[in-house]
Amino acid sequence: MSKVIVLIFLVFALVSCSKNYTKDKELLDSFSKEFVEGKNYILIIPVEGCSGCRNKSLNFMKRNIGHKTIGFVLTTKRSIKDIRLMLMSKEIDLADKKFESLVLDTESKAYQTGIMDKFPVLYRLENKEIQEKHILSASYVDESLNDLGLR
């Protein structure tokens, strides 16, 4: 009997300690397979929220937009117009072919799933599966993005 209790406890401990990325996976699965294919990182940038974090993330995006191993998602809880205005202010032209690795979350999926708050979210992927999730606050957004080894 004591072996059964120990076994149940061990199973419960293992299950409760595993990282649960169910909502995050739902969000990534809602984007096209081509978008996620071959990506090591996905960076989700909110239009609202921390303006310093957003601007640092957008500058990082502009420097690395053509890189094949990272994808970018811009999301808003208000209107797609907010995203378009922000892109225009940063001189980002969506018609440019190099912006294929940029997705506009026009349906606010990141907010609807409860993943997005006011800070950018960085996912590290392996074989299209989430390995790590980092919420990038203003105090270390530059450091976290620079650690990726991109530009």
PDB file of C-alpha atoms in Angstrom:
ATOM      1  CA  MET A   1       0.000   0.000   0.000  1.00  0.00           C
ATOM      2  CA  SER A   2       2.793   2.425   0.859  1.00  0.00           C
ATOM      3  CA  LYS A   3       4.422   1.763  -2.533  1.00  0.00           C
ATOM      4  CA  VAL A   4       1.178   2.766  -4.261  1.00  0.00           C
ATOM      5  CA  ILE A   5       0.991   6.005  -2.277  1.00  0.00           C
ATOM      6  CA  VAL A   6       4.622   6.822  -3.098  1.00  0.00           C
ATOM      7  CA  LEU A   7       4.002   6.051  -6.777  1.00  0.00           C
ATOM      8  CA  ILE A   8       0.899   8.266  -6.864  1.00  0.00           C
ATOM      9  CA  PHE A   9       2.836  11.058  -5.159  1.00  0.00           C
ATOM     10  CA  LEU A  10       5.705  10.776  -7.670  1.00  0.00           C
ATOM     11  CA  VAL A  11       3.345  10.834 -10.656  1.00  0.00           C
ATOM     12  CA  PHE A  12       1.514  13.855  -9.231  1.00  0.00           C
ATOM     13  CA  ALA A  13       4.815  15.665  -8.576  1.00  0.00           C
ATOM     14  CA  LEU A  14       6.053  15.027 -12.118  1.00  0.00           C
ATOM     15  CA  VAL A  15       2.800  16.167 -13.708  1.00  0.00           C
ATOM     16  CA  SER A  16       2.551  19.313 -11.603  1.00  0.00           C
ATOM     17  CA  CYS A  17       6.173  20.282 -12.300  1.00  0.00           C
ATOM     18  CA  SER A  18       5.940  19.964 -16.077  1.00  0.00           C
ATOM     19  CA  LYS A  19       5.603  23.204 -17.990  1.00  0.00           C
ATOM     20  CA  ASN A  20       2.143  23.695 -19.379  1.00  0.00           C
ATOM     21  CA  TYR A  21       2.220  25.709 -22.586  1.00  0.00           C
ATOM     22  CA  THR A  22      -1.264  24.700 -23.765  1.00  0.00           C
ATOM     23  CA  LYS A  23      -2.564  28.227 -24.402  1.00  0.00           C
ATOM     24  CA  ASP A  24       0.747  29.298 -25.889  1.00  0.00           C
ATOM     25  CA  LYS A  25       0.742  26.305 -28.241  1.00  0.00           C
ATOM     26  CA  GLU A  26      -2.856  27.092 -29.265  1.00  0.00           C
ATOM     27  CA  LEU A  27      -1.767  30.594 -30.193  1.00  0.00           C
ATOM     28  CA  LEU A  28       1.243  29.449 -32.233  1.00  0.00           C
ATOM     29  CA  ASP A  29      -0.876  26.767 -33.909  1.00  0.00           C
ATOM     30  CA  SER A  30      -3.344  29.459 -34.979  1.00  0.00           C
ATOM     31  CA  PHE A  31      -0.687  30.967 -37.246  1.00  0.00           C
ATOM     32  CA  SER A  32       0.228  29.332 -40.539  1.00  0.00           C
ATOM     33  CA  LYS A  33       2.499  26.303 -40.460  1.00  0.00           C
ATOM     34  CA  GLU A  34       4.856  28.084 -42.857  1.00  0.00           C
ATOM     35  CA  PHE A  35       5.268  30.896 -40.339  1.00  0.00           C
ATOM     36  CA  VAL A  36       6.376  28.592 -37.510  1.00  0.00           C
ATOM     37  CA  GLU A  37       8.309  26.142 -39.726  1.00  0.00           C
ATOM     38  CA  GLY A  38      12.069  26.326 -39.161  1.00  0.00           C
ATOM     39  CA  LYS A  39      11.823  28.980 -36.453  1.00  0.00           C
ATOM     40  CA  ASN A  40      13.914  28.767 -33.302  1.00  0.00           C
ATOM     41  CA  TYR A  41      12.282  31.845 -31.799  1.00  0.00           C
ATOM     42  CA  ILE A  42       8.956  33.680 -31.983  1.00  0.00           C
ATOM     43  CA  LEU A  43       8.747  37.194 -30.539  1.00  0.00           C
ATOM     44  CA  ILE A  44       5.270  38.571 -29.834  1.00  0.00           C
ATOM     45  CA  ILE A  45       5.212  42.351 -29.512  1.00  0.00           C
ATOM     46  CA  PRO A  46       2.173  44.172 -28.083  1.00  0.00           C
ATOM     47  CA  VAL A  47       1.203  47.581 -29.468  1.00  0.00           C
ATOM     48  CA  GLU A  48      -0.172  48.556 -26.064  1.00  0.00           C
ATOM     49  CA  GLY A  49       1.689  48.342 -22.796  1.00  0.00           C
ATOM     50  CA  CYS A  50       5.312  49.072 -22.069  1.00  0.00           C
ATOM     51  CA  SER A  51       6.388  51.559 -24.745  1.00  0.00           C
ATOM     52  CA  GLY A  52      10.097  51.130 -23.989  1.00  0.00           C
ATOM     53  CA  CYS A  53       9.818  47.346 -24.329  1.00  0.00           C
ATOM     54  CA  ARG A  54       7.823  47.695 -27.538  1.00  0.00           C
ATOM     55  CA  ASN A  55      10.268  50.146 -29.103  1.00  0.00           C
ATOM     56  CA  LYS A  56      13.305  48.045 -28.175  1.00  0.00           C
ATOM     57  CA  SER A  57      11.584  44.937 -29.559  1.00  0.00           C
ATOM     58  CA  LEU A  58      10.590  46.745 -32.768  1.00  0.00           C
ATOM     59  CA  ASN A  59      14.156  47.981 -33.274  1.00  0.00           C
ATOM     60  CA  PHE A  60      15.383  44.411 -32.779  1.00  0.00           C
ATOM     61  CA  MET A  61      12.765  43.251 -35.293  1.00  0.00           C
ATOM     62  CA  LYS A  62      13.892  45.802 -37.883  1.00  0.00           C
ATOM     63  CA  ARG A  63      17.510  44.620 -37.544  1.00  0.00           C
ATOM     64  CA  ASN A  64      16.608  40.909 -37.763  1.00  0.00           C
ATOM     65  CA  ILE A  65      13.479  40.758 -39.908  1.00  0.00           C
ATOM     66  CA  GLY A  66      15.122  38.789 -42.717  1.00  0.00           C
ATOM     67  CA  HIS A  67      16.574  36.166 -40.383  1.00  0.00           C
ATOM     68  CA  LYS A  68      14.999  32.775 -41.105  1.00  0.00           C
ATOM     69  CA  THR A  69      15.127  31.398 -37.551  1.00  0.00           C
ATOM     70  CA  ILE A  70      13.016  34.068 -35.857  1.00  0.00           C
ATOM     71  CA  GLY A  71       9.409  35.069 -36.414  1.00  0.00           C
ATOM     72  CA  PHE A  72       7.668  38.204 -35.213  1.00  0.00           C
ATOM     73  CA  VAL A  73       4.039  38.786 -34.247  1.00  0.00           C
ATOM     74  CA  LEU A  74       2.547  42.230 -33.679  1.00  0.00           C
ATOM     75  CA  THR A  75      -0.629  42.182 -31.628  1.00  0.00           C
ATOM     76  CA  THR A  76      -3.148  44.701 -30.360  1.00  0.00           C
ATOM     77  CA  LYS A  77      -6.306  44.554 -28.319  1.00  0.00           C
ATOM     78  CA  ARG A  78      -7.795  47.561 -30.067  1.00  0.00           C
ATOM     79  CA  SER A  79      -7.581  47.960 -33.832  1.00  0.00           C
ATOM     80  CA  ILE A  80      -5.404  46.847 -36.718  1.00  0.00           C
ATOM     81  CA  LYS A  81      -5.070  50.563 -37.466  1.00  0.00           C
ATOM     82  CA  ASP A  82      -2.910  50.865 -34.342  1.00  0.00           C
ATOM     83  CA  ILE A  83      -0.485  48.309 -35.761  1.00  0.00           C
ATOM     84  CA  ARG A  84      -0.409  49.973 -39.182  1.00  0.00           C
ATOM     85  CA  LEU A  85       0.238  53.424 -37.676  1.00  0.00           C
ATOM     86  CA  MET A  86       3.045  52.053 -35.548  1.00  0.00           C
ATOM     87  CA  LEU A  87       4.609  50.314 -38.556  1.00  0.00           C
ATOM     88  CA  MET A  88       4.427  53.496 -40.604  1.00  0.00           C
ATOM     89  CA  SER A  89       6.097  55.460 -37.797  1.00  0.00           C
ATOM     90  CA  LYS A  90       8.931  52.896 -37.788  1.00  0.00           C
ATOM     91  CA  GLU A  91       9.175  53.010 -41.618  1.00  0.00           C
ATOM     92  CA  ILE A  92       8.243  49.342 -41.989  1.00  0.00           C
ATOM     93  CA  ASP A  93       6.689  48.468 -45.332  1.00  0.00           C
ATOM     94  CA  LEU A  94       4.712  45.223 -45.218  1.00  0.00           C
ATOM     95  CA  ALA A  95       4.855  44.967 -49.016  1.00  0.00           C
ATOM     96  CA  ASP A  96       8.603  44.385 -48.732  1.00  0.00           C
ATOM     97  CA  LYS A  97       9.349  40.663 -49.233  1.00  0.00           C
ATOM     98  CA  LYS A  98      11.705  40.555 -46.243  1.00  0.00           C
ATOM     99  CA  PHE A  99       8.729  41.013 -43.891  1.00  0.00           C
ATOM    100  CA  GLU A 100       7.416  37.495 -44.582  1.00  0.00           C
ATOM    101  CA  SER A 101       8.493  36.515 -41.063  1.00  0.00           C
ATOM    102  CA  LEU A 102       6.116  39.120 -39.591  1.00  0.00           C
ATOM    103  CA  VAL A 103       2.522  38.248 -38.692  1.00  0.00           C
ATOM    104  CA  LEU A 104      -0.100  40.781 -37.693  1.00  0.00           C
ATOM    105  CA  ASP A 105      -2.419  39.419 -35.018  1.00  0.00           C
ATOM    106  CA  THR A 106      -5.466  41.214 -36.408  1.00  0.00           C
ATOM    107  CA  GLU A 107      -7.900  39.156 -34.315  1.00  0.00           C
ATOM    108  CA  SER A 108      -6.190  39.828 -30.959  1.00  0.00           C
ATOM    109  CA  LYS A 109      -5.559  36.099 -30.456  1.00  0.00           C
ATOM    110  CA  ALA A 110      -2.651  36.737 -28.090  1.00  0.00           C
ATOM    111  CA  TYR A 111      -4.898  38.769 -25.809  1.00  0.00           C
ATOM    112  CA  GLN A 112      -7.917  36.464 -26.139  1.00  0.00           C
ATOM    113  CA  THR A 113      -5.887  33.441 -25.038  1.00  0.00           C
ATOM    114  CA  GLY A 114      -4.612  35.391 -22.028  1.00  0.00           C
ATOM    115  CA  ILE A 115      -0.969  35.129 -23.070  1.00  0.00           C
ATOM    116  CA  MET A 116      -0.326  38.785 -23.766  1.00  0.00           C
ATOM    117  CA  ASP A 117      -0.236  41.470 -21.155  1.00  0.00           C
ATOM    118  CA  LYS A 118       1.939  44.572 -21.495  1.00  0.00           C
ATOM    119  CA  PHE A 119       5.354  43.045 -22.165  1.00  0.00           C
ATOM    120  CA  PRO A 120       6.743  41.263 -25.245  1.00  0.00           C
ATOM    121  CA  VAL A 121       6.875  37.470 -25.075  1.00  0.00           C
ATOM    122  CA  LEU A 122       9.743  35.440 -26.508  1.00  0.00           C
ATOM    123  CA  TYR A 123       9.364  31.721 -27.235  1.00  0.00           C
ATOM    124  CA  ARG A 124      12.255  29.357 -27.868  1.00  0.00           C
ATOM    125  CA  LEU A 125      11.180  26.489 -30.110  1.00  0.00           C
ATOM    126  CA  GLU A 126      12.599  23.120 -31.104  1.00  0.00           C
ATOM    127  CA  ASN A 127      10.831  21.207 -33.861  1.00  0.00           C
ATOM    128  CA  LYS A 128       7.861  23.595 -33.613  1.00  0.00           C
ATOM    129  CA  GLU A 129       7.461  22.778 -29.892  1.00  0.00           C
ATOM    130  CA  ILE A 130       7.789  25.413 -27.178  1.00  0.00           C
ATOM    131  CA  GLN A 131      10.837  24.794 -25.010  1.00  0.00           C
ATOM    132  CA  GLU A 132      10.934  28.094 -23.114  1.00  0.00           C
ATOM    133  CA  LYS A 133       8.848  31.205 -22.652  1.00  0.00           C
ATOM    134  CA  HIS A 134      10.279  34.541 -21.527  1.00  0.00           C
ATOM    135  CA  ILE A 135       8.263  37.629 -20.681  1.00  0.00           C
ATOM    136  CA  LEU A 136      10.551  40.545 -21.511  1.00  0.00           C
ATOM    137  CA  SER A 137      10.262  43.403 -19.055  1.00  0.00           C
ATOM    138  CA  ALA A 138      11.893  46.795 -19.568  1.00  0.00           C
ATOM    139  CA  SER A 139      14.786  46.002 -17.249  1.00  0.00           C
ATOM    140  CA  TYR A 140      16.178  43.167 -19.384  1.00  0.00           C
ATOM    141  CA  VAL A 141      14.539  43.243 -22.820  1.00  0.00           C
ATOM    142  CA  ASP A 142      17.772  44.330 -24.562  1.00  0.00           C
ATOM    143  CA  GLU A 143      19.850  41.729 -22.767  1.00  0.00           C
ATOM    144  CA  SER A 144      17.405  38.919 -23.547  1.00  0.00           C
ATOM    145  CA  LEU A 145      17.159  39.809 -27.235  1.00  0.00           C
ATOM    146  CA  ASN A 146      20.919  40.287 -27.604  1.00  0.00           C
ATOM    147  CA  ASP A 147      21.500  36.855 -26.040  1.00  0.00           C
ATOM    148  CA  LEU A 148      19.863  35.312 -29.106  1.00  0.00           C
ATOM    149  CA  GLY A 149      23.070  35.935 -31.019  1.00  0.00           C
ATOM    150  CA  LEU A 150      21.402  37.870 -33.827  1.00  0.00           C
ATOM    151  CA  ARG A 151      22.010  41.523 -34.735  1.00  0.00           C
TER     152      ARG A 151
END
